[in-house]
PDB file of C-alpha atoms in Angstrom:
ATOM      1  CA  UNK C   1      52.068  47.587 -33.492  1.00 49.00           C
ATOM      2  CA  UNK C   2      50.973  50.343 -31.008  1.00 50.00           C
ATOM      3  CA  UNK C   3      53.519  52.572 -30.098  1.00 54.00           C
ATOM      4  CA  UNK C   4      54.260  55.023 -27.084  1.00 49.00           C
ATOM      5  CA  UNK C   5      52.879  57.913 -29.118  1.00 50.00           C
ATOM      6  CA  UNK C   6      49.920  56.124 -29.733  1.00 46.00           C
ATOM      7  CA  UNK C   7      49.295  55.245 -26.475  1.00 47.00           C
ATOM      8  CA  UNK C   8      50.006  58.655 -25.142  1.00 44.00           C
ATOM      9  CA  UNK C   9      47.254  59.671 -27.822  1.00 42.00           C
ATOM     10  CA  UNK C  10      44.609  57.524 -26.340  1.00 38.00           C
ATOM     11  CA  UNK C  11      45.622  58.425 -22.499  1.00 38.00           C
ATOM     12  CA  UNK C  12      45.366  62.755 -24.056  1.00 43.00           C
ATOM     13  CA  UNK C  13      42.117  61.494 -25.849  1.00 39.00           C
ATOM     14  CA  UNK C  14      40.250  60.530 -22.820  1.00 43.00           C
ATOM     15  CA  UNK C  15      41.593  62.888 -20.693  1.00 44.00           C
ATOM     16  CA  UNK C  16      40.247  65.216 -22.995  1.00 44.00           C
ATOM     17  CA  UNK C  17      36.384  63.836 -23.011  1.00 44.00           C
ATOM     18  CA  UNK C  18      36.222  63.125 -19.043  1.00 46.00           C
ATOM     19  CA  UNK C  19      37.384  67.012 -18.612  1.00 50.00           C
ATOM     20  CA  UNK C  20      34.869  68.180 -21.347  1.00 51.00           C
ATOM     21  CA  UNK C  21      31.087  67.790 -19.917  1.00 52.00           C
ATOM     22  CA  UNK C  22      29.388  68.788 -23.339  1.00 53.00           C
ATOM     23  CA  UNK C  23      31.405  65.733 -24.839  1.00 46.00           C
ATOM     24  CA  UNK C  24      30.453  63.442 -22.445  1.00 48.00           C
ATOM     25  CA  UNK C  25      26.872  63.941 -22.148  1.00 53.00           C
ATOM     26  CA  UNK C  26      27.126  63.754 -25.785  1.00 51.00           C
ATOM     27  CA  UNK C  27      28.804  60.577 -25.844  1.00 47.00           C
ATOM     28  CA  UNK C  28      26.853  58.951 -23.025  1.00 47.00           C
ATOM     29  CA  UNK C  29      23.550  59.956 -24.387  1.00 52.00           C
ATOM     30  CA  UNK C  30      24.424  57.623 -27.087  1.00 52.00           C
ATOM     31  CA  UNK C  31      25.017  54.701 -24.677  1.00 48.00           C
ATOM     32  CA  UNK C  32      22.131  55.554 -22.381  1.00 49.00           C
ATOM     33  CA  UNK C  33      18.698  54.990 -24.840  1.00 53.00           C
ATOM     34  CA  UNK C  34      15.416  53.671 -23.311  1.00 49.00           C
ATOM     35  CA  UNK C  35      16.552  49.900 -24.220  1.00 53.00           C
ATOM     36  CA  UNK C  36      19.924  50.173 -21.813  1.00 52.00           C
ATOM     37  CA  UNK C  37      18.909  51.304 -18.991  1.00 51.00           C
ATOM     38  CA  UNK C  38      20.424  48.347 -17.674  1.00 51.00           C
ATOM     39  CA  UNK C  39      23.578  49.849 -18.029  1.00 50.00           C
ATOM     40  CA  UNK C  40      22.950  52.974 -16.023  1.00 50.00           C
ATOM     41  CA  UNK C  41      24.389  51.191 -12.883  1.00 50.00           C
ATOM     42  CA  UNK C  42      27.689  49.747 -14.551  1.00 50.00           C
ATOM     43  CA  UNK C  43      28.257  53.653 -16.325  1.00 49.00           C
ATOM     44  CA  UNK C  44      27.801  55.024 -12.626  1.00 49.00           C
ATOM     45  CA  UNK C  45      30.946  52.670 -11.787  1.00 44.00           C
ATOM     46  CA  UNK C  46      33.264  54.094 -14.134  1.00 49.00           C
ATOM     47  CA  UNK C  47      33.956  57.712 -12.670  1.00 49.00           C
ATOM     48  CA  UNK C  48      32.703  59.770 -10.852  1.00 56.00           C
ATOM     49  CA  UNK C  49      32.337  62.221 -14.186  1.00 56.00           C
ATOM     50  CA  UNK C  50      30.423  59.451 -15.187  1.00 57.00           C
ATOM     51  CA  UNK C  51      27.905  59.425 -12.531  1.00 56.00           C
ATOM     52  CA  UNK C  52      27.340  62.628 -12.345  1.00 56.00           C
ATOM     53  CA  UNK C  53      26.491  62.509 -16.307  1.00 62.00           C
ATOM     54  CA  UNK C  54      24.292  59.237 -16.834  1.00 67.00           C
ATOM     55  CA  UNK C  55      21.845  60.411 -13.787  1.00 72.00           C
ATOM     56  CA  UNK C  56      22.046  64.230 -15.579  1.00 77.00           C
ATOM     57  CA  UNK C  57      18.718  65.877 -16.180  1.00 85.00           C
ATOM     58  CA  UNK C  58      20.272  66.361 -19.697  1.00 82.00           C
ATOM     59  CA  UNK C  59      20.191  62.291 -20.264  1.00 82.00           C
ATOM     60  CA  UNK C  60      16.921  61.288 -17.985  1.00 86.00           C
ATOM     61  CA  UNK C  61      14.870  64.412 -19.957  1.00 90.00           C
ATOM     62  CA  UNK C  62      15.340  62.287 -23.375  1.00 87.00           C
ATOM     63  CA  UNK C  63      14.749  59.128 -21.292  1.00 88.00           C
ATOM     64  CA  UNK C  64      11.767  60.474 -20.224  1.00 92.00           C
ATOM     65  CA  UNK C  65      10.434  62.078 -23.615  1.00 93.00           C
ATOM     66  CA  UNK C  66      11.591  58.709 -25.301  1.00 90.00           C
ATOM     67  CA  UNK C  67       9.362  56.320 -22.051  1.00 91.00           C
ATOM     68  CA  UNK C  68       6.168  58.345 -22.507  1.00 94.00           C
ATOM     69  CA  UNK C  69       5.435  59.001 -25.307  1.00 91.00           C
ATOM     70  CA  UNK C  70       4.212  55.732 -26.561  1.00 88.00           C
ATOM     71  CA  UNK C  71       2.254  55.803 -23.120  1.00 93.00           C
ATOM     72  CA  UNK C  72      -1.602  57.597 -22.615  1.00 93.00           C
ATOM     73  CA  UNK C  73      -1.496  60.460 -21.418  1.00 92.00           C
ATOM     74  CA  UNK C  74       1.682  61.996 -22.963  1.00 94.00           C
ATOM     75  CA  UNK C  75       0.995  65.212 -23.733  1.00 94.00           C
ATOM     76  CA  UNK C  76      -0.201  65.917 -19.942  1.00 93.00           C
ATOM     77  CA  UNK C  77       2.338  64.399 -18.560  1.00 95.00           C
ATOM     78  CA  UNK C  78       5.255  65.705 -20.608  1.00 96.00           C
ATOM     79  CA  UNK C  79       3.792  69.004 -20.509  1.00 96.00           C
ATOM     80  CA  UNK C  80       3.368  68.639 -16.313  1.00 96.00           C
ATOM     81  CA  UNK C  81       6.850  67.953 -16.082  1.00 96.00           C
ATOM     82  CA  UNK C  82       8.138  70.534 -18.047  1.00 95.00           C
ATOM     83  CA  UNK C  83       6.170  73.460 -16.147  1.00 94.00           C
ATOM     84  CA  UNK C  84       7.568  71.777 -13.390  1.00 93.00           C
ATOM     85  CA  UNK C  85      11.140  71.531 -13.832  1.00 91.00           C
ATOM     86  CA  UNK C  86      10.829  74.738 -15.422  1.00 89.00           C
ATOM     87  CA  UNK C  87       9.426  76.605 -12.322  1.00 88.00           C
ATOM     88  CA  UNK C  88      12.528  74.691  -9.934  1.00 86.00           C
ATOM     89  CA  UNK C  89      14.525  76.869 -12.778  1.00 83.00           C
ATOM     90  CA  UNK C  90      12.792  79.860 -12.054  1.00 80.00           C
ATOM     91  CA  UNK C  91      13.674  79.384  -8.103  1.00 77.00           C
ATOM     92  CA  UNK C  92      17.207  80.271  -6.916  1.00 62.00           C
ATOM     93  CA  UNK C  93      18.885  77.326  -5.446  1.00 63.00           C
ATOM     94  CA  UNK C  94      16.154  74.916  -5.995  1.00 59.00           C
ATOM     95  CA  UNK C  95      16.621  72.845  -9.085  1.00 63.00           C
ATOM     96  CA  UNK C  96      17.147  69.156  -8.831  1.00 69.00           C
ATOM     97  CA  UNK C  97      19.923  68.026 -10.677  1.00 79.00           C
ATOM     98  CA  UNK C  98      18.146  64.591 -10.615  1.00 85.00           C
ATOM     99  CA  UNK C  99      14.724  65.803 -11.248  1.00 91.00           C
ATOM    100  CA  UNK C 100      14.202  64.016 -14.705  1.00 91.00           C
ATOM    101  CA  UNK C 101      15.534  60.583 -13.046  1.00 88.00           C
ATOM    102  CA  UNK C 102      13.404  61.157  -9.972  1.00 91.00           C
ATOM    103  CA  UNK C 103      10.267  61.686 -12.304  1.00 95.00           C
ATOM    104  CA  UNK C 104      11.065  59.096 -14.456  1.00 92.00           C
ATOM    105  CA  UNK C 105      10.929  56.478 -11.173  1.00 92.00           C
ATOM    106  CA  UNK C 106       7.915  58.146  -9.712  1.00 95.00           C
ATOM    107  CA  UNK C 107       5.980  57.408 -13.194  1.00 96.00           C
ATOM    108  CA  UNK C 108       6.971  53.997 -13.509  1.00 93.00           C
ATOM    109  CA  UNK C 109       6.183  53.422 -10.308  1.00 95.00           C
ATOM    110  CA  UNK C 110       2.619  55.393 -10.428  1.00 96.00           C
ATOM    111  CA  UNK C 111       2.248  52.697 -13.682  1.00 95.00           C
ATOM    112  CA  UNK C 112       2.006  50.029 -11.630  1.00 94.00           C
ATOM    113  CA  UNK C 113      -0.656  51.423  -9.601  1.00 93.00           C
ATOM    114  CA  UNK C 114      -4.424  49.850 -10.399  1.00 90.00           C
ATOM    115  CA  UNK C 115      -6.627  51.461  -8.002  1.00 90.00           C
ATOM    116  CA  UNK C 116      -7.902  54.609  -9.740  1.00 94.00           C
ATOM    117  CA  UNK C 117      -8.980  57.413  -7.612  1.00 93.00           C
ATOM    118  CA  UNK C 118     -12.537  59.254  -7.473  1.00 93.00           C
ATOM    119  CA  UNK C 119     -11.258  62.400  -8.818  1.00 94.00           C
ATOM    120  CA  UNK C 120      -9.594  60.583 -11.556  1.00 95.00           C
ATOM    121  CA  UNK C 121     -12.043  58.777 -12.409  1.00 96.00           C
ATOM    122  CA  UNK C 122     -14.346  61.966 -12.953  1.00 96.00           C
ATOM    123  CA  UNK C 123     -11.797  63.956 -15.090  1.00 95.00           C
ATOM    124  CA  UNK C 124     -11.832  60.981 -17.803  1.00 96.00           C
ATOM    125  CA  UNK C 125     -14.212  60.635 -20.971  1.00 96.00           C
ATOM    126  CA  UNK C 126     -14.946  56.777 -21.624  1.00 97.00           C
ATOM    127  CA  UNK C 127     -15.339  54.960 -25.164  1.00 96.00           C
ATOM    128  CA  UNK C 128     -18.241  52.749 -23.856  1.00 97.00           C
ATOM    129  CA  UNK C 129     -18.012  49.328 -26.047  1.00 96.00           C
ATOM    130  CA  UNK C 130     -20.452  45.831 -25.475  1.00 95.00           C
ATOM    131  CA  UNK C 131     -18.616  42.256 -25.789  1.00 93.00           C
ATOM    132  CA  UNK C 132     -20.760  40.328 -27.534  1.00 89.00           C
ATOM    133  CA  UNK C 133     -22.510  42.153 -30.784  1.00 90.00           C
ATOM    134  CA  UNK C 134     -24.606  41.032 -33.649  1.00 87.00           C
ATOM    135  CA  UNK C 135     -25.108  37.443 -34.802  1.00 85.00           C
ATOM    136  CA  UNK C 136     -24.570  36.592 -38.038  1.00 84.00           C
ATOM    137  CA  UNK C 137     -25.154  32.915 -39.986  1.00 82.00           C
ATOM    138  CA  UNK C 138     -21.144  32.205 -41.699  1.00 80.00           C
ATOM    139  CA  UNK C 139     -20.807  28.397 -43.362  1.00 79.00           C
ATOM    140  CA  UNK C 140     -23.937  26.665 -41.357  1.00 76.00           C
ATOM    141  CA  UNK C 141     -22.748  28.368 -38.077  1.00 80.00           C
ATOM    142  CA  UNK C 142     -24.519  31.167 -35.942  1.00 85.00           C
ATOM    143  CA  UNK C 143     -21.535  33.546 -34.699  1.00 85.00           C
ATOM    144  CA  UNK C 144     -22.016  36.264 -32.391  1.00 87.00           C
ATOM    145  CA  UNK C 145     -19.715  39.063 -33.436  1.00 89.00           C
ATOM    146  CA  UNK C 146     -17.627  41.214 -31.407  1.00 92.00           C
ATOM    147  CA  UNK C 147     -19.618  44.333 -30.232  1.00 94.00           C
ATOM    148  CA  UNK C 148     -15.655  45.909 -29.959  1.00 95.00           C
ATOM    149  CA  UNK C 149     -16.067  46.706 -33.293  1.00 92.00           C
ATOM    150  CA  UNK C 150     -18.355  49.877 -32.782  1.00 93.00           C
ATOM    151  CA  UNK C 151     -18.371  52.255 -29.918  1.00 95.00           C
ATOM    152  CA  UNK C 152     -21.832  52.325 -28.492  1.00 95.00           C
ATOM    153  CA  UNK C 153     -21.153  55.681 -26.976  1.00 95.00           C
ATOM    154  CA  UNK C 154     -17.753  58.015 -26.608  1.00 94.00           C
ATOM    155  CA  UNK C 155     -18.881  60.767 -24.139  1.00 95.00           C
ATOM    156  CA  UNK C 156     -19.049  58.629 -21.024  1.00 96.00           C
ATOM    157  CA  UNK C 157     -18.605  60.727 -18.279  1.00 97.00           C
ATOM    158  CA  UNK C 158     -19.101  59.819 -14.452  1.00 97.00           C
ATOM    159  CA  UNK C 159     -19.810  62.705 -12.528  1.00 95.00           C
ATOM    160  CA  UNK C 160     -20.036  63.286  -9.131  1.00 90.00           C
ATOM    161  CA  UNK C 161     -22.977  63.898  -6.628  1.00 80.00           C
ATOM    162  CA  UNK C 162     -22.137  64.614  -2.740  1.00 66.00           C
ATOM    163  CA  UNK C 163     -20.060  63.381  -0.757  1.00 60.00           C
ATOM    164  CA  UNK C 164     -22.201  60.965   0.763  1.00 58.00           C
ATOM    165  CA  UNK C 165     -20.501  57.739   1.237  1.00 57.00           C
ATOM    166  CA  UNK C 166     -21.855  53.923   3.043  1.00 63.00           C
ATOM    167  CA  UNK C 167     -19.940  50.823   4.197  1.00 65.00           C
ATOM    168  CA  UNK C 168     -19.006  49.895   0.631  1.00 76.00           C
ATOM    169  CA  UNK C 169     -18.422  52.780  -1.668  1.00 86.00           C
ATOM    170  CA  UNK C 170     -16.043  55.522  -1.221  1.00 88.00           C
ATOM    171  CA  UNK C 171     -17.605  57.576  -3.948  1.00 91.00           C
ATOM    172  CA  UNK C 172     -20.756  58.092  -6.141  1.00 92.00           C
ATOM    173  CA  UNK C 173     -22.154  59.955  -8.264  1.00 94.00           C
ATOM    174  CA  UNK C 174     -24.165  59.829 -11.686  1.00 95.00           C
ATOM    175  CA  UNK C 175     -23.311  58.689 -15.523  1.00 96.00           C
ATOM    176  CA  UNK C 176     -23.726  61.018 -18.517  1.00 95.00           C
ATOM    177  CA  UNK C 177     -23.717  59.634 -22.299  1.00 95.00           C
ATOM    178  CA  UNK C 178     -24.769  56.037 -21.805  1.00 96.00           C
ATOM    179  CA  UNK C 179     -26.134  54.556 -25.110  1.00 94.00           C
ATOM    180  CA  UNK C 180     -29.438  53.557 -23.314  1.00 91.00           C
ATOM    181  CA  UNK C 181     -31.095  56.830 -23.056  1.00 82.00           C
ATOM    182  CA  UNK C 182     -33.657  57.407 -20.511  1.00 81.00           C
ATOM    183  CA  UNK C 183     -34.762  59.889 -18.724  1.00 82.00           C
ATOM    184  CA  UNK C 184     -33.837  57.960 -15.420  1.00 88.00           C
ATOM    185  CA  UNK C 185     -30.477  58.794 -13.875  1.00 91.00           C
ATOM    186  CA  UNK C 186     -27.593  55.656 -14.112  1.00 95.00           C
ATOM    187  CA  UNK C 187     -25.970  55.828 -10.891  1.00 95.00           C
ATOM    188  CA  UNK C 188     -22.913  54.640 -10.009  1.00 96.00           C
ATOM    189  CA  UNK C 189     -20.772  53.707  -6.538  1.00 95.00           C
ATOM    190  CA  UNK C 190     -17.145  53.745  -6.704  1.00 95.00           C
ATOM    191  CA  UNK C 191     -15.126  51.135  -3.869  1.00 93.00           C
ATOM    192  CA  UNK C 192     -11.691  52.971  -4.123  1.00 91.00           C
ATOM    193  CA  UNK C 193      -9.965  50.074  -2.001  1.00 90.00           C
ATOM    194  CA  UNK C 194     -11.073  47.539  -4.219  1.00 92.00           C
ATOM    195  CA  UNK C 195     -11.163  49.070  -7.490  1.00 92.00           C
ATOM    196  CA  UNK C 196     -14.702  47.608  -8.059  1.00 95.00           C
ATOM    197  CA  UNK C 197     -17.389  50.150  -9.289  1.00 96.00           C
ATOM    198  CA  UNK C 198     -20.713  49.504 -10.327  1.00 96.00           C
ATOM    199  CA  UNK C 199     -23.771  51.863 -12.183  1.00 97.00           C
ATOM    200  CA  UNK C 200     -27.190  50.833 -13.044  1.00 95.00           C
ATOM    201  CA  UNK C 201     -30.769  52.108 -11.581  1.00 94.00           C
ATOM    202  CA  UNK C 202     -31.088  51.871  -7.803  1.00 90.00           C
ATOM    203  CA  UNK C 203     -31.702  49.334  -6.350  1.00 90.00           C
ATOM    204  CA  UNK C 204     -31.400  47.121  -9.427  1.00 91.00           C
ATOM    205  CA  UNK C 205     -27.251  47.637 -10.485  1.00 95.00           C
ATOM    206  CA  UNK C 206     -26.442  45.934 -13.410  1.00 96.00           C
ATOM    207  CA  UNK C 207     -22.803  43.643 -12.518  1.00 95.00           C
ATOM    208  CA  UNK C 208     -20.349  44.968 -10.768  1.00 95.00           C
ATOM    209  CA  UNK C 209     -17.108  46.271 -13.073  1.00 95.00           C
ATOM    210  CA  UNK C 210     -13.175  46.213 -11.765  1.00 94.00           C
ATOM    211  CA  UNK C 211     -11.227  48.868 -12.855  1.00 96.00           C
ATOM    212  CA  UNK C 212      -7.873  48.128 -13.781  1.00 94.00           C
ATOM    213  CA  UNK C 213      -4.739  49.783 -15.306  1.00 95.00           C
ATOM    214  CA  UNK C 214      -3.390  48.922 -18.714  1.00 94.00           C
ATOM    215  CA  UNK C 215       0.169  48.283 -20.397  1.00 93.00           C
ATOM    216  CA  UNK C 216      -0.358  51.852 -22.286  1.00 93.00           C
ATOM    217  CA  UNK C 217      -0.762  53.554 -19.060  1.00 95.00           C
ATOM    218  CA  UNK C 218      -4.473  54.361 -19.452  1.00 95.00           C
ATOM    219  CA  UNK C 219      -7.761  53.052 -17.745  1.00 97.00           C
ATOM    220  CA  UNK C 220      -9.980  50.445 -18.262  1.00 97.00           C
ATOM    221  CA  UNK C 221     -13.355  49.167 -16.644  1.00 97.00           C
ATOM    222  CA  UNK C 222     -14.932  46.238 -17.889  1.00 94.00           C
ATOM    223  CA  UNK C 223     -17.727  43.705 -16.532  1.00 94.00           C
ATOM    224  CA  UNK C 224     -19.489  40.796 -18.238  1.00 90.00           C
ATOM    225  CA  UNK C 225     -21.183  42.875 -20.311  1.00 92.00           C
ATOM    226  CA  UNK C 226     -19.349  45.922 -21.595  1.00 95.00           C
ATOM    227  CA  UNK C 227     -15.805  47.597 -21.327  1.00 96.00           C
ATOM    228  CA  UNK C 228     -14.838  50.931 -21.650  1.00 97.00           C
ATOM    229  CA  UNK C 229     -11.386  52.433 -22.157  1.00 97.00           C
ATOM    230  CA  UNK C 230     -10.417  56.076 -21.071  1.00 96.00           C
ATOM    231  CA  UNK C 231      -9.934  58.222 -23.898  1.00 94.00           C
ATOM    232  CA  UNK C 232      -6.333  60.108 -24.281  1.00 91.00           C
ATOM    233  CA  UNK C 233      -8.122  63.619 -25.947  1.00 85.00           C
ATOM    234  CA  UNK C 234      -4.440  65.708 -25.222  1.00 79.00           C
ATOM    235  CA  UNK C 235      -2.788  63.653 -27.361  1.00 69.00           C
ATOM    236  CA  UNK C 236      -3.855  64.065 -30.703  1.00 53.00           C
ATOM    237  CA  UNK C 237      -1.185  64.221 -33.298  1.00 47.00           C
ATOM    238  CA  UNK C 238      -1.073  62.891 -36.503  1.00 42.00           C
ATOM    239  CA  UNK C 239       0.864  59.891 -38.498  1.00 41.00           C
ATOM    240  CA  UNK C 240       4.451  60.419 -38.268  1.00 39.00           C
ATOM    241  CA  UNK C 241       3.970  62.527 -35.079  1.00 47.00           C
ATOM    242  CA  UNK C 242       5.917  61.249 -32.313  1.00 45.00           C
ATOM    243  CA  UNK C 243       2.389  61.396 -29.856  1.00 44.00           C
ATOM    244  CA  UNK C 244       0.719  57.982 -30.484  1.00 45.00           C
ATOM    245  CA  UNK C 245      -3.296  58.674 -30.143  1.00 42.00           C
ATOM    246  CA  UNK C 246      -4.631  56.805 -27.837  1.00 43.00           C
ATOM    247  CA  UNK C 247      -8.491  57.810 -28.261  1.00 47.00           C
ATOM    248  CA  UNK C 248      -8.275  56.549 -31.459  1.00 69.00           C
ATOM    249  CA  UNK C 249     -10.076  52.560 -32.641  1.00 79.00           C
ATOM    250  CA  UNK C 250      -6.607  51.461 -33.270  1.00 78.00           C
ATOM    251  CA  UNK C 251      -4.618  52.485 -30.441  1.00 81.00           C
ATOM    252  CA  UNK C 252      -7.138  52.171 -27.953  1.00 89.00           C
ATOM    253  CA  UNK C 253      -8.748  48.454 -28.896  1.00 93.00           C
ATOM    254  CA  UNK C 254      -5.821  46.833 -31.112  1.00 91.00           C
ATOM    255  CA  UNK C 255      -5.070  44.739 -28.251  1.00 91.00           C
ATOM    256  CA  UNK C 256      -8.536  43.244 -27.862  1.00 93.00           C
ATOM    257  CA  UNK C 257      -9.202  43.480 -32.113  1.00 93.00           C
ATOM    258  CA  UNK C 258      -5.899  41.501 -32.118  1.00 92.00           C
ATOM    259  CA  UNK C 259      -6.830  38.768 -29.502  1.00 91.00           C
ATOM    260  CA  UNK C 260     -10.328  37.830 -30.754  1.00 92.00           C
ATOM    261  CA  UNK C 261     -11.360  34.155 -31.552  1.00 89.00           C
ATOM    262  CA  UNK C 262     -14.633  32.389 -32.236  1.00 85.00           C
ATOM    263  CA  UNK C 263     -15.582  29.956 -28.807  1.00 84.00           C
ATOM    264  CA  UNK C 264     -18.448  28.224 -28.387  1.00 81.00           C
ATOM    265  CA  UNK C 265     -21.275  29.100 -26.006  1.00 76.00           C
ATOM    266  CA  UNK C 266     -22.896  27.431 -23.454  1.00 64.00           C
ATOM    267  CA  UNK C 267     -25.982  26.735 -25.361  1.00 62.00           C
ATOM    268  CA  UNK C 268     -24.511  25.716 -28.781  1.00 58.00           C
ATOM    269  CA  UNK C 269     -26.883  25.258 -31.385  1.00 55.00           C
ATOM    270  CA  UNK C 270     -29.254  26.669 -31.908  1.00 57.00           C
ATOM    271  CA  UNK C 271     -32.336  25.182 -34.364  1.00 60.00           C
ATOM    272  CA  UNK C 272     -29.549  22.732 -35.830  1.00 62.00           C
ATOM    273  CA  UNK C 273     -26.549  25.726 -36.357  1.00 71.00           C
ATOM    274  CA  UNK C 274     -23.400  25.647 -34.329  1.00 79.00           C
ATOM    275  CA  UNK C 275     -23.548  29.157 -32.091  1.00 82.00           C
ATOM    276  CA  UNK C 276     -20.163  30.585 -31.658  1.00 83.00           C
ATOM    277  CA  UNK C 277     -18.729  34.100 -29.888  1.00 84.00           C
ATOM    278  CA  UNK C 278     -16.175  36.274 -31.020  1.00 88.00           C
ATOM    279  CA  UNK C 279     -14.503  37.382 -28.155  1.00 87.00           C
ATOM    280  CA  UNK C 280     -10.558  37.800 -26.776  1.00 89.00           C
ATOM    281  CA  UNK C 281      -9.133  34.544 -25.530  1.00 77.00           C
ATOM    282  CA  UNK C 282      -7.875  36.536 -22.434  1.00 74.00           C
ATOM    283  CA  UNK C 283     -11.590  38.602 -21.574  1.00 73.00           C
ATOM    284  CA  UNK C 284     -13.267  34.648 -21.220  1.00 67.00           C
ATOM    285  CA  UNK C 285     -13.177  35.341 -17.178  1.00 64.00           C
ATOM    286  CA  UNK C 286     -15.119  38.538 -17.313  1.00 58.00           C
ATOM    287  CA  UNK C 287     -17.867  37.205 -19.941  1.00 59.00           C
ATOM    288  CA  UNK C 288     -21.360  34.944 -19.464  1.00 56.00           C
ATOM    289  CA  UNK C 289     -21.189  32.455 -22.021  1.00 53.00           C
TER     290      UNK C 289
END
């Protein structure tokens, strides 16, 4: 049975760890990991030592570290946010107490956002990748292989050229490092609003492409004919590192290696074989088959 020393032992106990801030933030670290977050709000309820501690720079930092780095763009952003907080530091009377929970919210919400802008979209290198590949006869059937297999070119680069916009596009510019070389500039026109860009030779543009954001963070812009995936080149540790690489095959086109299946096309045989496409289930919008 519990007695009144025991009891008296428990009240001293947690006395002692609400009065003692390097125990609670050690405790409360514990109970605050990326996967109960959920919690925050119900900590925040308890005391007000307790507020003050789960929405610490000391917890949201290792919230923050622990968010991003299976994100792209890691490094930069990790790094960005340490020379900032580091600089508030520097500054008398100007460090956020909250300024790891504040950029934790601003980057989730910046996640969300799909419409890249025209200077992002020129600071980025491209892994340039076609849909459909080569065919190959398998078992009396004629299937297309997946041209995600093999980058066609990773030194995309879409560089700018004045500042001369029209009705449509918000930016332009030209292409460096397309697989088709020629001595003709590709060209391409960037609508900001509606995330649509599209390159080719003037006037004959090959389909238009939508730009979109992906689960890791990074950028992709795809049409019926190719995709191409923004390549993380900051973060470039090894196995066992905690950076995942993103510019690498199998953290930038897992997802798309993982989703492929054989569908038939539109004309499907060919000479008496059965003509199929490897392609991912979920890409069957953006494709002409």
């Amino acid at each position: 049975m519990t007695n009144e020393n025991d009891n008296n032992n428990v009240v001293n106990l947690t006395t002692t760890v609400l009065s003692t801030p390097e125990l609670l933030d050690h405790i409360l670290q514990n109970l605050t990991g990326i996967n109960s977050l959920h919690d925050i709000p119900s900590l925040c309820l308890v005391s007000k030592q307790f507020q003050q501690t789960v929405t610490s720079n000391t917890i949201w930092r290792g919230l923050c570290f622990e968010r991003w780095k299976t994100k792209w763009g890691f490094v930069k952003r990790w790094n960005a946010a340490l020379y900032e907080y580091e600089r508030l530091q520097l500054k008398k009377n100007s460090l956020d107490n909250k300024y790891w929970m504040h950029k934790y919210q601003s980057q989730e919400v910046d996640s969300k956002r799909q419409c890249i802008t025209s200077a992002e979209l020129k600071a980025l290198v491209f892994d340039f990748r076609f849909w459909i590949g080569h065919p190959t006869v398998i078992d009396g059937r004629i299937i297309v292989q997946s041209g995600l297999h093999e980058s066609a070119s990773n030194t995309i680069r879409f560089h700018a050229r004045g500042e001369e916009t029209n009705q449509w596009w918000s930016a332009q510019g030209v292409i460096t490092g397309h697989p088709l070389r020629t001595d003709d500039e590709i060209e391409w026109f960037l609508d900001e609003a509606s995330c649509v860009i599209q390159w080719g030779f003037v006037p004959n543009l090959w389909p238009a492409g939508k730009i979109q954001r992906l689960e890791n963070w990074g950028w992709e812009i795809c049409n019926c004919n190719v995709v191409m995936r923004a390549m993380d080149l900051e973060s470039h540790g090894k196995d066992g590192d905690d950076t995942n690489v993103y510019n690498q095959d199998d953290h930038l086109w897992s997802d798309l290696w993982n989703s492929l299946e054989n569908v038939p096309v539109r004309n499907n045989a060919v000479n008496g074989f059965m003509v199929t496409a490897e392609v991912p289930r979920g890409y069957l919008d953006h494709l002409s088959l």
